[in-house]
Coordinates of N, CA, C and O and ligand atoms in Angstrom, one line a residue:
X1 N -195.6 -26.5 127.5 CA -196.8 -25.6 127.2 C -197.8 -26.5 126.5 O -197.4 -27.3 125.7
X2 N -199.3 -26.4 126.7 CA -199.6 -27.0 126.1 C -200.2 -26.8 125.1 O -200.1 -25.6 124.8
X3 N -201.2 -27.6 124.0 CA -201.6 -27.2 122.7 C -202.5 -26.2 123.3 O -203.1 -26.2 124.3
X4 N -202.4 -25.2 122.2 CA -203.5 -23.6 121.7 C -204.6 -24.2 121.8 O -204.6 -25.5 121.7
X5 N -205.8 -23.3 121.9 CA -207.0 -24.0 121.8 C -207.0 -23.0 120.7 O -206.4 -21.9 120.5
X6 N -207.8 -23.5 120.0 CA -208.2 -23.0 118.8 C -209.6 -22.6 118.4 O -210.3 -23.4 117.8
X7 N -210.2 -21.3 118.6 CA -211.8 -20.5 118.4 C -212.0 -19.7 117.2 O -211.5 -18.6 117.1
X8 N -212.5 -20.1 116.4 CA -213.2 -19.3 115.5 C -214.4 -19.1 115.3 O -215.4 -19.9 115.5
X9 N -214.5 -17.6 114.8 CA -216.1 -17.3 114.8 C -216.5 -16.5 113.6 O -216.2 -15.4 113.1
X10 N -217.6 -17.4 113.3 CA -218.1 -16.8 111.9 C -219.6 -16.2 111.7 O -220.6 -16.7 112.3
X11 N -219.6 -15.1 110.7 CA -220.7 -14.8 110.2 C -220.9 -14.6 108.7 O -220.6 -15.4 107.9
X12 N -221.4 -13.7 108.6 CA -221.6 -13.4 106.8 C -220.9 -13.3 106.2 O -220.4 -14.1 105.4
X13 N -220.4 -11.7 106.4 CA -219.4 -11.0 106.1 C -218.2 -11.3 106.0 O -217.4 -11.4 105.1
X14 N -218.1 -11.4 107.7 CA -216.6 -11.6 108.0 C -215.9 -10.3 108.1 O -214.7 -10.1 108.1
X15 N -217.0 -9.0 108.0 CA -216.5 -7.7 108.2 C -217.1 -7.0 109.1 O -216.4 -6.1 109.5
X16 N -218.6 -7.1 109.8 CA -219.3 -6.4 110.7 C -219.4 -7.5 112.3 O -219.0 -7.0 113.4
X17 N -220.1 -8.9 112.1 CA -220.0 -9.4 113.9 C -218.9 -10.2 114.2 O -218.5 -10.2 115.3
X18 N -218.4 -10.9 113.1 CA -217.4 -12.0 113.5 C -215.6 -11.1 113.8 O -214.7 -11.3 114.6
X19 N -215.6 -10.2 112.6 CA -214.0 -9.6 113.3 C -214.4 -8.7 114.3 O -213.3 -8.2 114.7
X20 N -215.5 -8.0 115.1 CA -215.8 -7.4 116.3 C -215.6 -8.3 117.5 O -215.0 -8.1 118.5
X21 N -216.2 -9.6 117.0 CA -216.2 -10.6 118.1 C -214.9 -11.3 118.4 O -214.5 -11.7 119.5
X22 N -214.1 -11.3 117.3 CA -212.3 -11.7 117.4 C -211.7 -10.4 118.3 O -210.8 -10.6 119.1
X23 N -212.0 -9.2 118.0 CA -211.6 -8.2 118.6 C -211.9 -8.3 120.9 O -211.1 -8.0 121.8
X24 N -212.8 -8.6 120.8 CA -213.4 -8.8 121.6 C -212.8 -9.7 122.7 O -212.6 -9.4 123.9
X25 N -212.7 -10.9 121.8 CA -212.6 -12.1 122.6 C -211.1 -12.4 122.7 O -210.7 -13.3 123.5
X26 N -210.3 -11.7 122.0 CA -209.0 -11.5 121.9 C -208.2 -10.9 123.0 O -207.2 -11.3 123.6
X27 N -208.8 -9.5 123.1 CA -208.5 -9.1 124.5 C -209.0 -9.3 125.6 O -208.5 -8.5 126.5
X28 N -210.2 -10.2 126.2 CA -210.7 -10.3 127.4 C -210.2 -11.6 127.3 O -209.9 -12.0 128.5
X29 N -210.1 -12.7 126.3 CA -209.0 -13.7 126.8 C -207.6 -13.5 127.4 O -207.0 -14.0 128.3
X30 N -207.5 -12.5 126.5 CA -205.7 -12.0 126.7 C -205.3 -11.0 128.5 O -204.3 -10.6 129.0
X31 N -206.8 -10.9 128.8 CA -206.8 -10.4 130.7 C -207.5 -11.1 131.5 O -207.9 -10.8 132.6
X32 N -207.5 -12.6 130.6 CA -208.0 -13.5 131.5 C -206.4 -14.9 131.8 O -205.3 -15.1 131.2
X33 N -207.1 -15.6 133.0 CA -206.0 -16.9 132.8 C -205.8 -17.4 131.4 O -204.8 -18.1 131.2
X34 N -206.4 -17.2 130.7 CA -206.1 -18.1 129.8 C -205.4 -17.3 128.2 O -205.4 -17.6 127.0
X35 N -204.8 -16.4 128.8 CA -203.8 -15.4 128.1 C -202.4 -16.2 128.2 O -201.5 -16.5 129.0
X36 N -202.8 -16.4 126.2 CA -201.5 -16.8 125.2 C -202.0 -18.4 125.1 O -201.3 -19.0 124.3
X37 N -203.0 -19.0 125.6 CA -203.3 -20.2 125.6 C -204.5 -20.0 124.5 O -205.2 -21.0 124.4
X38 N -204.8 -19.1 123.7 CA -206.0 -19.4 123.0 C -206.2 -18.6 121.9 O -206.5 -17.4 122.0
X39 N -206.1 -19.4 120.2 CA -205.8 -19.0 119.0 C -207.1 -18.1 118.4 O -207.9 -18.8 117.7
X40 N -207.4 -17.1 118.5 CA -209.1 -16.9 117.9 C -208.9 -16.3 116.5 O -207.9 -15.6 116.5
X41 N -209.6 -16.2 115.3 CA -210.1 -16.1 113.8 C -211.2 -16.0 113.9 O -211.9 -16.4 114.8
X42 N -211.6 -15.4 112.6 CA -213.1 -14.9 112.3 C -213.1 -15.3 110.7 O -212.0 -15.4 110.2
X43 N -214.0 -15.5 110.1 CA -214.3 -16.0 109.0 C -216.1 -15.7 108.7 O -217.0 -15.6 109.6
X44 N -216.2 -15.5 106.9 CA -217.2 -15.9 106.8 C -218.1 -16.4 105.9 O -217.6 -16.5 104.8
X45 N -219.2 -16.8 105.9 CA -220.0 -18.0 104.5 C -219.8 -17.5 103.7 O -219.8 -18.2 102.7
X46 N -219.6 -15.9 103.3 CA -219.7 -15.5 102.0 C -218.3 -15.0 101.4 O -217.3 -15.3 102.1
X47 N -218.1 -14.3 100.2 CA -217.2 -14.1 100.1 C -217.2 -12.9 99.7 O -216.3 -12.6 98.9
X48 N -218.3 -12.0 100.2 CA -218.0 -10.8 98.9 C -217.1 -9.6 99.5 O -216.9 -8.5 99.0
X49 N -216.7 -10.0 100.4 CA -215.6 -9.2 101.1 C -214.1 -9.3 101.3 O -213.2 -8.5 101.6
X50 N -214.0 -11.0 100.9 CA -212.8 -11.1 101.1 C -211.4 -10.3 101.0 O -211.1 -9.9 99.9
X51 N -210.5 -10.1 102.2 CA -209.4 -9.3 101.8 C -209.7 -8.1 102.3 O -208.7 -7.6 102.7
X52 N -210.9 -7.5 102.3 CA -211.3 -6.6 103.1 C -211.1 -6.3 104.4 O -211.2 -7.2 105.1
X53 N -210.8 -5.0 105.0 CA -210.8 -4.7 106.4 C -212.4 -4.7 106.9 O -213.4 -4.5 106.2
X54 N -212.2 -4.9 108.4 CA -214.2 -4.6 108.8 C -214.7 -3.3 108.2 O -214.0 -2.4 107.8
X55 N -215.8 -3.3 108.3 CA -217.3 -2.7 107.4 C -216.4 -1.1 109.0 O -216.1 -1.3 110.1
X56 N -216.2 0.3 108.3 CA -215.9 1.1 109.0 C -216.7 1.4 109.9 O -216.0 1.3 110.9
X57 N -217.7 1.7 110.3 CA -218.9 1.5 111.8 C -218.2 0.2 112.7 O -217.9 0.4 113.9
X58 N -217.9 -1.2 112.2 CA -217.8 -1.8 113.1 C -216.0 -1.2 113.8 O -215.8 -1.0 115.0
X59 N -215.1 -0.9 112.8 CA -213.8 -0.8 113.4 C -214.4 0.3 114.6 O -214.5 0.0 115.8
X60 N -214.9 1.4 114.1 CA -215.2 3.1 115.0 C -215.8 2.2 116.2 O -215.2 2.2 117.3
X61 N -216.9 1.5 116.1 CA -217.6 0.9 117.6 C -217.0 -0.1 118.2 O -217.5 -0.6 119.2
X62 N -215.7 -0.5 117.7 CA -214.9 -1.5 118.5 C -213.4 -0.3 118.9 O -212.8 -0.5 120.0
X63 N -213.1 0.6 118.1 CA -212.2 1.6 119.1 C -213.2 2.1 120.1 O -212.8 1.8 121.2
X64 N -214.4 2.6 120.2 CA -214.8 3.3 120.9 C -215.1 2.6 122.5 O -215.8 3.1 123.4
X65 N -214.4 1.3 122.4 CA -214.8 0.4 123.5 C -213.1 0.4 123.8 O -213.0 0.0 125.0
X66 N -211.9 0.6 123.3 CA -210.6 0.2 123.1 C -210.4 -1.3 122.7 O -210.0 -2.2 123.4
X67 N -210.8 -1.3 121.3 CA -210.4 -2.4 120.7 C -210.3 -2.1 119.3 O -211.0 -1.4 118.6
X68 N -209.1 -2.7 119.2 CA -208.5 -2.3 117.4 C -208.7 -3.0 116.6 O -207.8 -3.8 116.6
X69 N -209.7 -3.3 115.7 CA -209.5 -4.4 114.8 C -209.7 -3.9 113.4 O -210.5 -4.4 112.7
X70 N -208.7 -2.8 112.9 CA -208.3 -2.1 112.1 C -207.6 -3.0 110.5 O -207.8 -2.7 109.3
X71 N -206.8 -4.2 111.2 CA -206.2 -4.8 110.5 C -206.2 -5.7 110.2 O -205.3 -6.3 109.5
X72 N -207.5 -6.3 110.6 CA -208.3 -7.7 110.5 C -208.5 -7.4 108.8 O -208.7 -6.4 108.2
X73 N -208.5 -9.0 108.5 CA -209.0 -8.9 106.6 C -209.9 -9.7 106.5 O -209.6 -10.8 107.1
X74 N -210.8 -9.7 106.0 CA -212.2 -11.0 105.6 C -211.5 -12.1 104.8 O -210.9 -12.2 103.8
X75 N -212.1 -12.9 105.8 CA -211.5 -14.6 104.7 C -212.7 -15.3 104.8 O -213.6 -15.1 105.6
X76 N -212.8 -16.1 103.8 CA -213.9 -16.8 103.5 C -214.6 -18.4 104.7 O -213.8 -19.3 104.4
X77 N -215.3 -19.0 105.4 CA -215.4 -20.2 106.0 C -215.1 -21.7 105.0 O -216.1 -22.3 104.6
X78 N -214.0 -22.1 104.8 CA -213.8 -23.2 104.2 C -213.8 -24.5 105.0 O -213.8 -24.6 106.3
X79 N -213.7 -25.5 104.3 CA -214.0 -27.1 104.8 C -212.3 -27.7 105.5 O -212.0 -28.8 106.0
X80 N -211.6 -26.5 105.4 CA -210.4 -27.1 106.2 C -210.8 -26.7 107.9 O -210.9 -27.4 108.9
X81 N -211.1 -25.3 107.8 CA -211.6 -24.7 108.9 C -212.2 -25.8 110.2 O -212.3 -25.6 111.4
X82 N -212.6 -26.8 109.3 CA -213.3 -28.0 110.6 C -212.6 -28.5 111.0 O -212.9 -28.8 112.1
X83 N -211.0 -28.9 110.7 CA -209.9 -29.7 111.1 C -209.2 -28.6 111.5 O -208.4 -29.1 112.3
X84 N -209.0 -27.3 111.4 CA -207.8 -26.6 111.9 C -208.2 -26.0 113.2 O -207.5 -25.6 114.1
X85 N -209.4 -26.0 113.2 CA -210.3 -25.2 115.2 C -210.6 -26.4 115.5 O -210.9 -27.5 115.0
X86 N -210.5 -25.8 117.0 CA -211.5 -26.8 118.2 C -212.8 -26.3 117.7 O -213.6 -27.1 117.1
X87 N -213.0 -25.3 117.9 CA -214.6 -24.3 118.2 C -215.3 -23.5 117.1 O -214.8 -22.4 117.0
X88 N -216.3 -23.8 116.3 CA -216.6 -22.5 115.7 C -217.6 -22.1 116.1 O -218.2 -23.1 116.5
X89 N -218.2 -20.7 116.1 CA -219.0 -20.3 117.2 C -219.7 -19.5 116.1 O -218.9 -19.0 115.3
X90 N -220.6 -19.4 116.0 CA -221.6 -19.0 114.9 C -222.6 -17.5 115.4 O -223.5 -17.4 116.3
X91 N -222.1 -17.0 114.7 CA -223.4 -15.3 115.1 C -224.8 -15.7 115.2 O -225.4 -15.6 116.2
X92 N -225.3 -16.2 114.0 CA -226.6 -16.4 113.9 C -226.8 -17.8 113.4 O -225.9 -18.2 112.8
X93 N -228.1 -18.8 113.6 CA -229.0 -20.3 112.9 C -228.4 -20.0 111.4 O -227.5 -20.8 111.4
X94 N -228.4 -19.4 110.4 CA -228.4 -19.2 109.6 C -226.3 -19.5 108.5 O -225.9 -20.0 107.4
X95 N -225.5 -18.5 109.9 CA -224.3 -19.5 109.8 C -223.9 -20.2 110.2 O -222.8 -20.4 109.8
X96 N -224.5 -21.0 110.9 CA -224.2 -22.2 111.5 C -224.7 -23.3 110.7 O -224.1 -24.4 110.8
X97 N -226.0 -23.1 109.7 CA -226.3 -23.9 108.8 C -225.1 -24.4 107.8 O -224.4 -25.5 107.6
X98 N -225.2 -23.0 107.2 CA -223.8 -22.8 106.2 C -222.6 -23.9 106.7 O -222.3 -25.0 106.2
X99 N -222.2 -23.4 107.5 CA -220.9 -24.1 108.1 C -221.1 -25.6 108.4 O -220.2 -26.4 108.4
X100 N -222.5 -25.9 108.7 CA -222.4 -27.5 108.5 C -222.5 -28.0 107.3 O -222.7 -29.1 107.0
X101 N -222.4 -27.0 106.5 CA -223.1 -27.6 104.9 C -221.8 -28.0 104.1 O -221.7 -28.9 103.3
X102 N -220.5 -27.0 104.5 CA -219.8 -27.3 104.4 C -218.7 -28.5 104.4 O -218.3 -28.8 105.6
X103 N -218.2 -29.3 103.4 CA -217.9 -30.7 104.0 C -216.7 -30.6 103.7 O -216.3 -29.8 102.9
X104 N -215.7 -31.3 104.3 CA -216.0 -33.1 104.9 C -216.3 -33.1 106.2 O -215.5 -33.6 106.9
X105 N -217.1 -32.7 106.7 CA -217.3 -33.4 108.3 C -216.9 -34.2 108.7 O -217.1 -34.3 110.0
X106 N -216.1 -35.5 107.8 CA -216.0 -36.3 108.9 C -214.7 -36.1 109.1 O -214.0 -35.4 108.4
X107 N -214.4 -36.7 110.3 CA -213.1 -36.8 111.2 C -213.0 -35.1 111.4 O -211.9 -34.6 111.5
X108 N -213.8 -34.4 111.5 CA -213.6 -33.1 111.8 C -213.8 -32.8 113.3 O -214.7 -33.1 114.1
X109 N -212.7 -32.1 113.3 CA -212.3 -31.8 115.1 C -213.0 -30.8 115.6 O -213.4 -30.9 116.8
X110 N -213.3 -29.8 114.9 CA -214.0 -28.4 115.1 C -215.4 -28.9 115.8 O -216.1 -29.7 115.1
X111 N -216.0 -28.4 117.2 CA -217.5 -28.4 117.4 C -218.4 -27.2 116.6 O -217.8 -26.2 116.5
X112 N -219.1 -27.2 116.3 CA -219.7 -25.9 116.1 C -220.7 -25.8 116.8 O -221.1 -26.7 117.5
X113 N -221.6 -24.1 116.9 CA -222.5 -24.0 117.8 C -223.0 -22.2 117.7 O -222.3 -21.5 116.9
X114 N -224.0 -21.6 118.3 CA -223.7 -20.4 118.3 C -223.0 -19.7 118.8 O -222.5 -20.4 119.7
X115 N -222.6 -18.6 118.9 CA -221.6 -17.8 119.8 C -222.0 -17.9 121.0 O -221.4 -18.4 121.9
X116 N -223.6 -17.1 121.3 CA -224.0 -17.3 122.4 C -224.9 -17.8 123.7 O -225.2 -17.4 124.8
X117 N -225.0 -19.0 122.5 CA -225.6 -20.5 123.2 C -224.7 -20.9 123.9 O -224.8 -21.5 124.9
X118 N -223.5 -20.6 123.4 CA -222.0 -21.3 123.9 C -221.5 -20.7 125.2 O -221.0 -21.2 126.2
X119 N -221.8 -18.9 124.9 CA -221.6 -18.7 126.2 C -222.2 -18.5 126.9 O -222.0 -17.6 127.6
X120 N -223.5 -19.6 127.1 CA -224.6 -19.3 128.0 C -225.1 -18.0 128.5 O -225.5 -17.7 129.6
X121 N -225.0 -17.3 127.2 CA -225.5 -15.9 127.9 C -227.2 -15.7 127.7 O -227.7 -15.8 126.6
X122 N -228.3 -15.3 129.2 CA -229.4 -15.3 128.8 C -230.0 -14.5 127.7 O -229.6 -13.6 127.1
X123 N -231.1 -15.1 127.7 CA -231.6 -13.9 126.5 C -231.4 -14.4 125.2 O -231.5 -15.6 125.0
X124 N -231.1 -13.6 124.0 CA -231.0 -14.2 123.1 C -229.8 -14.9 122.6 O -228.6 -15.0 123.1
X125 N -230.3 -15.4 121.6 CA -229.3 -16.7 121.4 C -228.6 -16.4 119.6 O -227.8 -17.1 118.9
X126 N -229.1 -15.6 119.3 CA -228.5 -14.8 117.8 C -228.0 -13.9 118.0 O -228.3 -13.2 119.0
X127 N -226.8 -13.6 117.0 CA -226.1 -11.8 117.0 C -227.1 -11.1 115.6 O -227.2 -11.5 114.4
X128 N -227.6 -10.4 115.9 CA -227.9 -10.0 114.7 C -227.4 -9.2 113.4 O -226.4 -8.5 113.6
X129 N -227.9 -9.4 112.3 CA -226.8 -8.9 111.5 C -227.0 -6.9 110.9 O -227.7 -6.3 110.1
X130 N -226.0 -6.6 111.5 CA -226.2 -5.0 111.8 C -225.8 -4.1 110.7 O -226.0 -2.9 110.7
X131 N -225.1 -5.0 109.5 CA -224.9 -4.2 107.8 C -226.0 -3.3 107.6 O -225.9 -2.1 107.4
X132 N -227.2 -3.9 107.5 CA -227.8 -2.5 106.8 C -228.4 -1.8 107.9 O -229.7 -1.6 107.8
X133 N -227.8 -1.5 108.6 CA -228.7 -1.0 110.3 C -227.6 0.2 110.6 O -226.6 0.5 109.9
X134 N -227.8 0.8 111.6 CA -227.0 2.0 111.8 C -226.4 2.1 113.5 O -226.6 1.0 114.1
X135 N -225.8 3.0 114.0 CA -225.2 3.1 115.0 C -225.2 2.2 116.2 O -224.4 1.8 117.0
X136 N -226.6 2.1 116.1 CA -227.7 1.8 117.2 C -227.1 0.0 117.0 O -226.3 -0.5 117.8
X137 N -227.8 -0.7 115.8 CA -227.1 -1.8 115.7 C -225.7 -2.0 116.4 O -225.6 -2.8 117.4
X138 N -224.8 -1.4 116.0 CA -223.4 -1.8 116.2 C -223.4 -1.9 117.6 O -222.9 -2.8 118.1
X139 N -224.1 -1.0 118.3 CA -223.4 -0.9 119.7 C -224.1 -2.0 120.8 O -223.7 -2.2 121.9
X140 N -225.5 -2.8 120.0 CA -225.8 -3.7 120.3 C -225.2 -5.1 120.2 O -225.2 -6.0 121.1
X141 N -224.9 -5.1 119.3 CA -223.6 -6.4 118.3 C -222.1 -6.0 120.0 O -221.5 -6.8 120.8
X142 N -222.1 -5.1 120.0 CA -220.9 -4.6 120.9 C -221.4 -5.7 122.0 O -220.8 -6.8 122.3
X143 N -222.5 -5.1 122.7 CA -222.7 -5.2 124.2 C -223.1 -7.0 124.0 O -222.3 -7.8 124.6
X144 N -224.0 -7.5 123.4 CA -224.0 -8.6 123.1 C -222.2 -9.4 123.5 O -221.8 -10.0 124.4
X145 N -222.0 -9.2 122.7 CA -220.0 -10.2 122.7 C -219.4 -9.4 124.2 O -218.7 -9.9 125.0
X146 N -219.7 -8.3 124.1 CA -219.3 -8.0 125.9 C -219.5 -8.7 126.8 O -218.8 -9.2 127.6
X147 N -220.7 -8.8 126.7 CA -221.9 -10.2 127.5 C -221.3 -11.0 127.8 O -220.8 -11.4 128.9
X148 N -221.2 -11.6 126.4 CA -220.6 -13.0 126.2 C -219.2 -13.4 126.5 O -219.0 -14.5 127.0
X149 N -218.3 -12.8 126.2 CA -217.0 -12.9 126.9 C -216.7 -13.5 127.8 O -215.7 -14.2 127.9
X150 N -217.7 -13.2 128.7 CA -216.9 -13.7 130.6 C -217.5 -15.2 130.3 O -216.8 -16.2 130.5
X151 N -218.6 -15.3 129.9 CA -219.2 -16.5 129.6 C -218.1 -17.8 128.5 O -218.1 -19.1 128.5
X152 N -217.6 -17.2 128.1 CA -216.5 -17.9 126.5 C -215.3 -18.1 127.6 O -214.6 -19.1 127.4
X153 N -215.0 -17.4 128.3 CA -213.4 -17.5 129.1 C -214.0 -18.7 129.9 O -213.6 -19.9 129.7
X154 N -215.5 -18.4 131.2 CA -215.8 -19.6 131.8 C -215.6 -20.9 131.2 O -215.1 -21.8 131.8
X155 N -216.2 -21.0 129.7 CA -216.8 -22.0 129.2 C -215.3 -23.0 129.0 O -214.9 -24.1 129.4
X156 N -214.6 -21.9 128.2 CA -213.8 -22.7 128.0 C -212.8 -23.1 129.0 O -212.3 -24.1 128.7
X157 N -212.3 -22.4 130.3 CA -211.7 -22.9 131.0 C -212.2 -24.4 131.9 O -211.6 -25.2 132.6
X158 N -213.5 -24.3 131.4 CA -213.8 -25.0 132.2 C -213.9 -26.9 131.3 O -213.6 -28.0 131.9
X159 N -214.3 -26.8 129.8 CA -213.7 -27.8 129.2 C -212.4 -27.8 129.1 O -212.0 -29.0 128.9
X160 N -211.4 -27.0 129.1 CA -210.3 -27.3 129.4 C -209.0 -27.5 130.8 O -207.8 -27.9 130.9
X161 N -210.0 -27.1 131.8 CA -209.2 -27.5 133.3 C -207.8 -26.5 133.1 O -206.6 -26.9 133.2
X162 N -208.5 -25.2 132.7 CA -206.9 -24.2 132.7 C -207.1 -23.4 133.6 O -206.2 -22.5 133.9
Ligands
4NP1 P1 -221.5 -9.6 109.0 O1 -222.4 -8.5 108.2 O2 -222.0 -10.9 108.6 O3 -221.7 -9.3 110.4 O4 -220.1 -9.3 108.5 C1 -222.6 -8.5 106.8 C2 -221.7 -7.9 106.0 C3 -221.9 -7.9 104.6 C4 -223.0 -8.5 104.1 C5 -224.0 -9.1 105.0 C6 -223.8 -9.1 106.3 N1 -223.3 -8.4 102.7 O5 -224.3 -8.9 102.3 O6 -222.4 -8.0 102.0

């Protein structure tokens, strides 16, 4: 068997885009080839949530698609995080700053990048952040990582030859 690939994706919170996007990418990996070959986490720059389940709008607009991420808990983006992933994939410019600011960079294994710069998806290249926004938000954050999905399975099968 070979090594897990290892995907994490972060945003502010760690309670509204990034555990929707673990929800997401968890099961359309898990109905793609590359089901059981790929470890995905969510994380994020801040901490005022930690321990926390997602922001309740995001759990409701991720069942309303059939996905559960009920039991997901907010953890904070720390500087081990660069040595424990291949991949961190960033919602928005803004966490991705964060996450490089974060050190030791060096000898760190993790790439970082946006979520969906990464998955080549056209159009925009930020998730935006949907906390103080209402329904409408979420279901855009939704279709966004829906998008992006087929694009994240390609991507990576394809740096990986799986
Ligand atoms: P997220 O949304 O980054 O998508 O989880 C946010 C959640 C909480 C806050 C900001 C954004 N906050 O300021 O508490």
């Amino acid at each position: 068997m070979a090594e897990p690939i290892r995907l994490l994706v972060v945003c502010l919170g760690n309670i509204c885009r990034s555990p929707m996007a673990e929800g997401v990418l968890r099961a359309r990996i898990g109905a793609s080839p590359l089901a059981g070959q790929v470890e995905v986490d969510s994380a994020g720059t801040g901490d005022w949530h930690v321990g926390q389940p997602p922001d309740r709008r995001a759990i409701a607009k991720a069942r309303e698609h059939g996905v559960d991420i009920a039991g997901l808990r907010a953890r904070q983006f720390g500087a081990a995080d660069h040595h424990d992933f291949d991949w961190v994939l960033c919602a928005d410019r803004s966490n991705l700053r964060d996450v490089r600011r974060v050190a030791p960079v060096e000898g760190a294994r993790a790439r970082s990048g946006l979520l969906l710069e990464w998955a080549a998806l056209e159009g925009e290249d930020e998730i935006p952040d949907p906390y103080t926004g209402g329904a409408a938000q979420f279901e855009h954050v939704f279709q966004l990582l829906d998008a992006a999905a087929d694009g994240i399975v390609a991507r990576l099968r394809r740096e990986y030859r799986r």
